[in-house]
Coordinates of C-alpha atoms and ligand atoms in Angstrom, one line a residue:
M115 CA 223.9 86.8 -8.0
A116 CA 225.8 84.4 -8.3
R117 CA 224.4 83.9 -12.1
N118 CA 224.5 87.7 -12.3
V119 CA 228.2 88.2 -11.4
A120 CA 229.3 85.5 -13.7
F121 CA 226.9 87.4 -16.2
N122 CA 228.6 90.4 -15.9
G123 CA 232.2 88.8 -15.3
V124 CA 232.7 90.8 -12.4
G125 CA 233.5 87.2 -10.3
H126 CA 237.1 89.1 -9.2
L127 CA 235.3 91.8 -7.4
V128 CA 232.0 90.4 -5.7
A129 CA 231.6 87.7 -3.5
P130 CA 227.9 87.2 -2.8
S131 CA 226.9 85.4 0.9
L132 CA 223.8 84.3 1.9
A133 CA 224.3 85.2 5.6
D134 CA 223.1 87.3 8.4
A135 CA 224.3 90.9 7.4
R136 CA 225.1 91.2 10.9
M137 CA 227.0 88.4 11.4
L138 CA 229.1 89.1 8.3
M139 CA 230.2 92.4 9.2
Y140 CA 231.0 91.4 12.9
Q141 CA 233.3 88.5 11.1
S142 CA 235.3 91.6 9.1
K143 CA 236.1 93.0 12.4
V144 CA 237.6 89.8 14.0
D145 CA 239.3 89.1 10.6
R146 CA 240.6 93.0 10.6
E147 CA 239.3 92.9 6.9
L148 CA 237.1 96.1 7.3
F149 CA 234.9 97.3 4.7
D150 CA 235.7 100.5 2.9
V151 CA 231.7 101.3 2.4
I152 CA 228.9 99.8 3.6
D153 CA 225.6 100.5 2.0
L154 CA 222.7 99.7 4.3
D155 CA 219.4 99.8 2.5
P156 CA 216.7 97.3 4.0
Y157 CA 212.9 97.0 3.5
G158 CA 212.0 98.9 6.5
S159 CA 214.5 99.9 9.5
P160 CA 218.1 99.6 9.3
A161 CA 218.3 100.0 12.9
P162 CA 219.3 96.1 13.8
F163 CA 222.2 96.7 11.6
L164 CA 223.6 100.2 12.8
D165 CA 225.9 98.6 15.7
A166 CA 227.9 96.0 13.5
A167 CA 228.1 98.5 10.3
V168 CA 229.7 101.2 12.6
Q169 CA 232.2 99.0 13.5
A170 CA 232.7 97.0 10.3
V171 CA 233.6 100.3 8.3
S172 CA 237.4 101.1 7.9
E173 CA 239.3 104.5 9.2
G174 CA 237.7 107.1 7.3
G175 CA 235.2 104.8 5.3
L176 CA 231.7 105.4 4.1
L177 CA 229.0 104.3 5.6
C178 CA 225.5 105.0 3.7
V179 CA 222.2 104.1 5.6
T180 CA 218.7 104.7 3.9
C181 CA 215.5 104.6 6.0
T182 CA 212.4 103.8 4.7
D183 CA 210.3 103.8 8.1
M184 CA 209.1 107.7 7.9
G185 CA 205.8 107.1 9.6
V186 CA 208.1 106.4 12.5
M187 CA 210.9 109.0 12.0
A188 CA 208.8 111.9 11.3
G189 CA 207.0 111.7 14.4
N190 CA 203.8 109.2 13.7
S191 CA 204.8 107.0 16.4
A192 CA 207.6 108.6 18.9
E193 CA 207.6 106.1 21.0
T194 CA 208.6 103.3 18.3
C195 CA 211.3 106.2 17.1
Y196 CA 212.9 106.2 20.5
S197 CA 213.2 102.3 20.4
K198 CA 214.7 101.9 17.2
Y199 CA 216.8 105.3 17.3
G200 CA 217.3 106.2 20.9
A201 CA 215.6 109.7 20.1
V202 CA 211.9 110.7 20.2
S203 CA 210.6 111.9 16.7
L204 CA 208.1 115.1 16.5
K205 CA 205.5 115.8 13.8
G206 CA 206.7 119.4 13.2
K207 CA 206.6 121.1 9.9
F208 CA 210.7 120.1 10.1
C209 CA 209.6 116.2 10.5
H210 CA 211.8 115.4 7.5
E211 CA 215.1 117.4 8.7
M212 CA 214.6 115.9 12.0
A213 CA 214.5 112.5 10.9
L214 CA 218.1 113.3 8.9
R215 CA 219.0 114.4 12.5
I216 CA 217.6 111.2 14.1
I217 CA 219.5 108.5 12.4
L218 CA 222.8 110.8 12.5
H219 CA 222.5 111.2 16.3
S220 CA 221.7 107.0 16.4
L221 CA 224.9 106.4 13.9
D222 CA 227.3 108.8 16.5
L223 CA 225.9 107.4 19.3
R224 CA 226.7 103.9 18.5
A225 CA 229.9 104.5 16.8
N226 CA 230.9 106.3 20.5
C227 CA 230.6 103.1 22.0
Y228 CA 233.5 101.8 20.0
Q229 CA 235.4 105.4 20.4
R230 CA 234.6 106.1 17.3
F231 CA 232.6 109.1 15.6
I232 CA 230.8 110.0 12.5
V233 CA 231.5 113.1 9.8
P234 CA 228.5 113.6 7.5
L235 CA 229.3 114.0 3.9
L236 CA 225.7 114.6 2.5
S237 CA 221.9 113.9 4.2
V238 CA 219.3 114.1 1.8
S239 CA 215.3 113.5 2.4
A240 CA 213.6 112.3 -0.7
D241 CA 210.4 111.0 -2.2
F242 CA 209.5 108.8 0.7
Y243 CA 212.8 107.8 2.3
I244 CA 216.2 109.5 3.6
R245 CA 219.6 108.8 2.8
V246 CA 222.7 109.8 4.8
F247 CA 226.5 109.1 3.9
V248 CA 228.8 109.6 6.5
R249 CA 232.3 108.9 7.0
V250 CA 233.6 107.0 10.0
F251 CA 236.6 107.9 12.1
T252 CA 238.6 106.4 15.4
G253 CA 239.6 109.0 18.3
Q254 CA 239.0 108.8 21.8
A255 CA 239.4 112.5 22.3
K256 CA 237.1 113.6 19.4
V257 CA 234.5 111.1 21.0
K258 CA 234.4 113.4 24.3
A259 CA 232.8 116.1 22.0
S260 CA 229.8 113.7 20.7
A261 CA 227.4 115.1 23.6
S262 CA 227.6 118.8 22.5
K263 CA 226.7 117.9 19.1
Q264 CA 223.3 116.4 19.8
A265 CA 220.1 118.6 21.2
L266 CA 216.9 118.2 22.5
V267 CA 214.3 120.0 20.7
Y268 CA 211.3 122.2 22.6
H269 CA 208.5 122.6 19.9
C270 CA 205.2 124.4 20.9
V271 CA 202.2 122.9 20.2
G272 CA 200.0 126.1 19.6
C273 CA 202.5 128.7 17.4
G274 CA 205.0 125.8 16.2
T275 CA 208.1 127.7 17.4
H276 CA 210.8 125.6 18.4
H277 CA 214.3 126.0 20.5
L278 CA 217.3 123.7 20.6
Q279 CA 218.9 122.5 24.0
R280 CA 222.5 121.1 23.4
L281 CA 222.9 118.2 25.8
G282 CA 226.9 119.2 26.4
K283 CA 228.8 122.4 26.3
A284 CA 232.4 122.4 24.6
T285 CA 234.5 125.4 25.3
S286 CA 237.6 125.8 24.0
H287 CA 240.5 125.8 26.5
G288 CA 243.9 126.8 25.3
T289 CA 245.2 124.5 22.5
G290 CA 242.0 121.7 23.4
F291 CA 238.4 122.1 24.3
K292 CA 237.0 121.4 28.1
Y293 CA 233.8 119.6 28.2
G294 CA 230.8 120.2 30.9
A295 CA 227.1 119.9 31.4
A296 CA 224.9 122.4 29.4
T297 CA 222.8 125.0 31.1
G298 CA 219.2 125.5 30.2
P299 CA 216.4 125.1 29.3
P300 CA 216.1 127.6 26.8
V301 CA 212.3 128.2 27.3
G302 CA 209.8 128.5 29.9
S303 CA 207.1 126.3 31.4
S304 CA 205.2 127.7 28.3
C305 CA 205.5 129.4 25.0
E306 CA 206.7 132.7 25.5
F307 CA 204.4 134.0 22.1
C308 CA 200.9 131.8 22.6
Q309 CA 201.4 130.5 26.1
Q310 CA 200.7 126.8 25.3
R311 CA 203.2 123.5 26.1
H312 CA 206.1 122.4 24.5
Q313 CA 206.6 119.0 23.4
L314 CA 209.8 117.7 23.8
G315 CA 211.7 115.7 21.1
G316 CA 215.3 114.3 20.5
P317 CA 217.9 114.3 20.9
M318 CA 219.0 114.8 17.2
W319 CA 222.0 115.4 15.6
A320 CA 222.2 119.4 15.7
E321 CA 225.8 119.9 13.4
P322 CA 226.0 120.5 9.9
L323 CA 224.4 117.6 7.9
H324 CA 226.4 118.3 4.7
D325 CA 230.3 118.6 3.9
L326 CA 230.1 121.2 1.3
A327 CA 233.6 120.6 -0.1
F328 CA 232.2 117.3 -0.6
V329 CA 228.9 118.6 -2.5
Q330 CA 230.6 120.6 -4.7
R331 CA 233.0 117.8 -5.7
V332 CA 230.2 115.7 -6.4
L333 CA 228.2 118.4 -8.7
A334 CA 231.3 119.1 -10.6
A335 CA 231.8 115.3 -11.4
L336 CA 228.1 115.4 -12.4
E337 CA 229.4 118.7 -15.0
S338 CA 232.6 117.2 -16.1
S339 CA 230.4 113.8 -17.3
P340 CA 226.9 114.8 -19.0
G341 CA 224.5 112.0 -19.7
R342 CA 226.0 110.1 -17.3
F343 CA 223.0 109.8 -15.2
R344 CA 219.2 109.4 -15.9
T345 CA 218.8 111.5 -12.8
E346 CA 221.1 114.2 -13.4
E347 CA 218.3 117.1 -13.8
R348 CA 217.2 115.7 -10.2
I349 CA 220.6 115.6 -8.8
R350 CA 221.3 118.9 -9.7
G351 CA 218.7 120.3 -8.6
M352 CA 218.9 119.0 -5.3
L353 CA 222.6 119.2 -4.7
S354 CA 222.1 123.0 -5.5
V355 CA 219.7 123.6 -2.7
V356 CA 221.6 121.4 -0.3
T357 CA 225.1 123.7 -1.2
E358 CA 222.8 126.7 -0.3
E359 CA 221.1 125.9 2.9
L360 CA 222.4 127.2 6.3
G361 CA 224.6 124.4 7.6
D362 CA 224.6 126.1 11.2
V363 CA 220.7 126.4 11.4
P364 CA 219.0 122.8 12.1
L365 CA 215.6 122.7 11.0
Y366 CA 212.7 125.5 9.5
Y367 CA 209.7 127.1 9.7
T368 CA 207.3 126.6 6.8
L369 CA 205.7 129.7 5.4
D370 CA 202.2 128.4 4.9
S371 CA 202.5 126.9 8.8
L372 CA 203.7 130.7 9.9
S373 CA 200.8 132.6 7.9
G374 CA 198.2 129.6 9.1
T375 CA 198.5 130.1 12.6
I376 CA 197.8 133.8 12.6
H377 CA 195.1 132.9 10.3
C378 CA 196.5 135.8 7.8
N379 CA 196.9 135.3 3.9
T380 CA 200.4 134.3 3.2
P381 CA 203.6 136.3 1.8
S382 CA 205.5 135.2 -1.0
L383 CA 208.6 133.7 -0.3
L384 CA 210.4 136.0 -2.1
Q385 CA 208.6 138.9 0.4
F386 CA 209.2 136.8 3.4
R387 CA 213.0 136.4 2.7
S388 CA 213.3 140.1 1.8
A389 CA 211.9 140.9 5.2
L390 CA 214.2 138.9 7.0
L391 CA 217.8 139.9 4.8
H392 CA 216.3 143.9 5.5
A393 CA 216.0 142.9 9.3
G394 CA 220.1 141.6 9.0
Y395 CA 219.5 137.7 9.4
R396 CA 220.4 135.4 7.1
V397 CA 217.7 133.0 5.1
S398 CA 217.9 129.9 2.8
L399 CA 215.7 127.0 1.6
S400 CA 216.0 123.5 2.7
H401 CA 215.8 120.4 0.1
A402 CA 213.7 119.0 2.8
C403 CA 210.7 121.0 2.4
K404 CA 209.4 123.2 -0.6
N405 CA 208.1 126.2 1.9
A406 CA 211.0 126.2 4.1
V407 CA 212.1 129.2 5.9
K408 CA 215.7 128.3 7.2
T409 CA 216.8 131.3 9.1
D410 CA 219.2 132.5 12.2
A411 CA 216.5 135.0 13.3
P412 CA 215.4 133.9 16.7
P413 CA 211.5 133.5 16.6
A414 CA 210.5 136.8 18.2
V415 CA 211.8 138.6 15.0
L416 CA 209.8 135.7 12.7
W417 CA 206.8 136.5 15.0
D418 CA 207.2 140.8 14.5
I419 CA 207.7 140.2 10.4
M420 CA 204.3 138.6 10.6
R421 CA 202.5 141.0 12.8
C422 CA 203.7 143.4 10.1
W423 CA 202.8 141.3 7.5
A424 CA 199.2 141.3 9.4
K425 CA 198.9 145.1 9.7
I426 CA 199.1 145.2 5.7
H427 CA 197.0 142.3 5.1
P428 CA 194.5 142.3 8.8
V429 CA 193.3 139.2 9.8
K430 CA 189.6 138.9 11.2
R431 CA 190.1 139.2 14.7
E432 CA 186.5 138.9 15.6
R433 CA 186.8 135.4 14.6
L434 CA 189.5 134.2 16.8
A435 CA 189.3 132.8 20.0
E436 CA 190.9 135.1 22.9
T437 CA 192.8 132.1 24.0
S438 CA 194.2 131.3 20.3
P439 CA 197.5 131.4 19.4
A440 CA 196.7 133.7 17.0
S441 CA 195.1 136.3 19.2
R442 CA 197.8 136.0 21.6
I443 CA 200.5 136.8 19.2
L444 CA 198.5 139.6 17.3
A445 CA 197.9 141.1 21.0
V446 CA 201.6 142.2 20.8
E447 CA 202.7 145.4 19.2
P448 CA 205.6 144.5 16.9
T449 CA 209.1 145.9 17.9
L450 CA 210.8 145.5 14.8
Q451 CA 209.5 147.8 11.4
A452 CA 209.7 145.0 8.7
S453 CA 210.1 145.9 4.7
F454 CA 208.6 143.7 2.7
A455 CA 210.3 145.5 -0.4
L456 CA 211.8 143.1 -2.7
R457 CA 215.6 142.3 -2.5
D458 CA 217.8 140.7 -5.5
D459 CA 219.5 138.7 -3.0
A460 CA 216.3 137.7 -1.5
N461 CA 215.8 135.4 -4.7
P462 CA 218.3 131.7 -4.0
S463 CA 220.4 131.1 -6.9
S464 CA 219.0 127.5 -7.6
R465 CA 215.8 129.4 -8.3
K466 CA 216.7 131.9 -10.5
R467 CA 218.4 128.6 -12.6
G468 CA 215.2 127.1 -13.0
L469 CA 216.7 124.3 -11.9
K470 CA 214.5 121.0 -11.1
R471 CA 214.7 121.2 -7.0
F472 CA 211.5 119.9 -5.8
P473 CA 210.3 117.4 -8.3
E474 CA 206.5 116.4 -8.4
N475 CA 205.4 112.8 -8.2
P476 CA 205.6 111.3 -11.8
E477 CA 202.0 109.5 -11.5
A478 CA 199.2 109.1 -9.2
F479 CA 199.9 106.4 -6.6
W480 CA 203.5 106.4 -6.9
G481 CA 205.5 105.3 -4.1
P482 CA 206.8 102.3 -2.1
K483 CA 203.8 99.3 -2.2
A484 CA 203.2 97.2 0.4
R485 CA 205.8 94.6 1.7
A486 CA 205.4 91.4 -0.2
K487 CA 203.3 88.9 2.2
A488 CA 205.4 85.7 3.6
G489 CA 205.2 82.5 1.7
G490 CA 204.8 84.9 -2.0
G491 CA 201.5 86.0 -1.7
I492 CA 200.4 89.5 -3.1
S493 CA 198.9 92.0 -0.7
P494 CA 196.1 94.1 -2.3
S495 CA 197.3 97.3 -3.7
L496 CA 196.5 100.7 -1.9
Q497 CA 194.2 101.5 -4.6
E498 CA 192.2 98.6 -4.1
K499 CA 192.2 99.1 -0.5
R500 CA 191.0 102.6 -0.8
K501 CA 188.4 101.9 -3.1
R502 CA 187.2 99.2 -1.0
H503 CA 187.0 101.6 2.2
Q504 CA 186.5 104.9 0.9
N505 CA 183.0 106.7 1.7
K506 CA 182.1 103.7 3.8
R507 CA 180.4 105.4 6.5
T508 CA 178.9 108.5 4.2
E509 CA 176.5 106.5 1.6
R510 CA 174.9 109.3 -0.9
S511 CA 172.4 108.9 -3.5
D512 CA 173.1 110.9 -6.2
D513 CA 169.9 110.7 -8.2
G514 CA 168.5 114.1 -6.6
T515 CA 165.2 112.3 -5.3
S516 CA 166.3 113.1 -1.8
L517 CA 165.9 116.8 -2.7
K518 CA 161.9 116.1 -3.6
N519 CA 161.6 116.2 0.5
F520 CA 162.8 119.7 0.8
P521 CA 160.4 122.1 -0.4
C522 CA 161.0 124.9 -2.8
K523 CA 161.7 128.6 -1.8
R524 CA 160.7 130.2 -4.9
F525 CA 157.4 128.1 -5.3
K526 CA 156.3 129.3 -1.9
E527 CA 157.3 132.6 -3.4
G528 CA 155.4 132.0 -6.5
T529 CA 158.5 132.7 -8.8
C530 CA 159.2 129.0 -9.6
S531 CA 159.3 128.7 -13.3
L532 CA 160.5 125.4 -13.4
G533 CA 157.0 123.2 -12.5
A534 CA 156.9 119.3 -12.2
Q535 CA 160.7 119.8 -13.6
C536 CA 161.7 121.5 -10.0
C537 CA 164.4 118.8 -7.9
Y538 CA 162.3 120.4 -4.7
S539 CA 158.9 119.8 -3.5
H540 CA 156.1 121.8 -5.0
E541 CA 153.6 120.6 -2.0
E542 CA 153.0 123.1 0.7
A543 CA 152.1 120.5 3.3
A544 CA 155.9 119.0 2.8
A545 CA 156.9 122.2 4.3
A546 CA 160.3 121.2 6.7
P547 CA 161.7 123.6 8.9
D548 CA 165.5 123.7 8.4
A549 CA 165.1 123.1 4.2
P550 CA 168.2 124.2 2.0
P551 CA 167.6 127.1 -0.4
P552 CA 166.8 125.7 -4.1
Ligands
ZN250 ZN1 203.6 128.9 21.1

């Protein structure tokens, strides 16, 4: 680092340290020399650094945090997520947005210990990681509002419907606010649509993820200096979707999970969005998921729209188990008459403009590689590992000789013209009871 600093001639700007980052940040607080910007981007979880970081950033300063431990944050080990971030993650379709809300919850909670609170500027889920940009302020009065900014999530294991439960209640009271306990729960002991159980997740940040004025300024800065960033197109695409997101609606559904639950074919994005708009609700995409449907329509309306869709595109009911979520949802008559006639405003501007919104991976096996081994060894690449373990349990012979064990049905009927070339047996005695057709 020291050589790089000298090489670039930035000695007056950069002071490298070989130290525990936490000790450096705590010392800055003792010395009253707080940092205007702190960027946490460790390999793995930033959790051990959060306590020091929320204290060491200056008043109104910028704190940037990257989390690459997406397995934990997206619901693969909810108990580990709790131990690191103080919130239980869920494996719902909305898991990437929930991961953003979990790190924001964790940051706000830790800041609250020191009479500080966060204001998110931009929160993004990209590739294999998430990254949040927040400002940190001090104010005992505002910290009181923090409980009412967090919410628990009830997620139905059958149909995927979710409901939010705020942790506190803030009511406007003259010039200020009055705070109290929230009331609930928002759901019964089983799901009102499919009668299955709910999983409980959170708490998570339930307020807006982005400051739209800030995002617009970033977009404007991008336009005013074209060619400055190599990822310009991608920044423009992603931030444009961010500006279209419904800020006051946490989490989302996905089109394929809605249609998958009732086993019908999937309406097009424009048809489904049109139906929601016709019914008088707002709808948006999410930058965190390609098929996301973010809407202020209650779940009952979503399922009514799906029931109407299933009337036009019938589902094979006889194949469904009586207790399946699909049967239970479709057994109810919709009270809403959905219209799937396309509306012009159903097509989001970022889509109309053909922006690069959800880029594909540039190559196969692209993404973070294995952590370096202690002592400088190289761990085997993912591809090598896959090669070694793939098809371990299913040893198949591809030479076709195994088929000779099965009798030829056409030979039996006297219609096989292949003779000895036929891959099936032409010996009467070899007849097996469950032979496949040739
Ligand atoms: Zn359900």
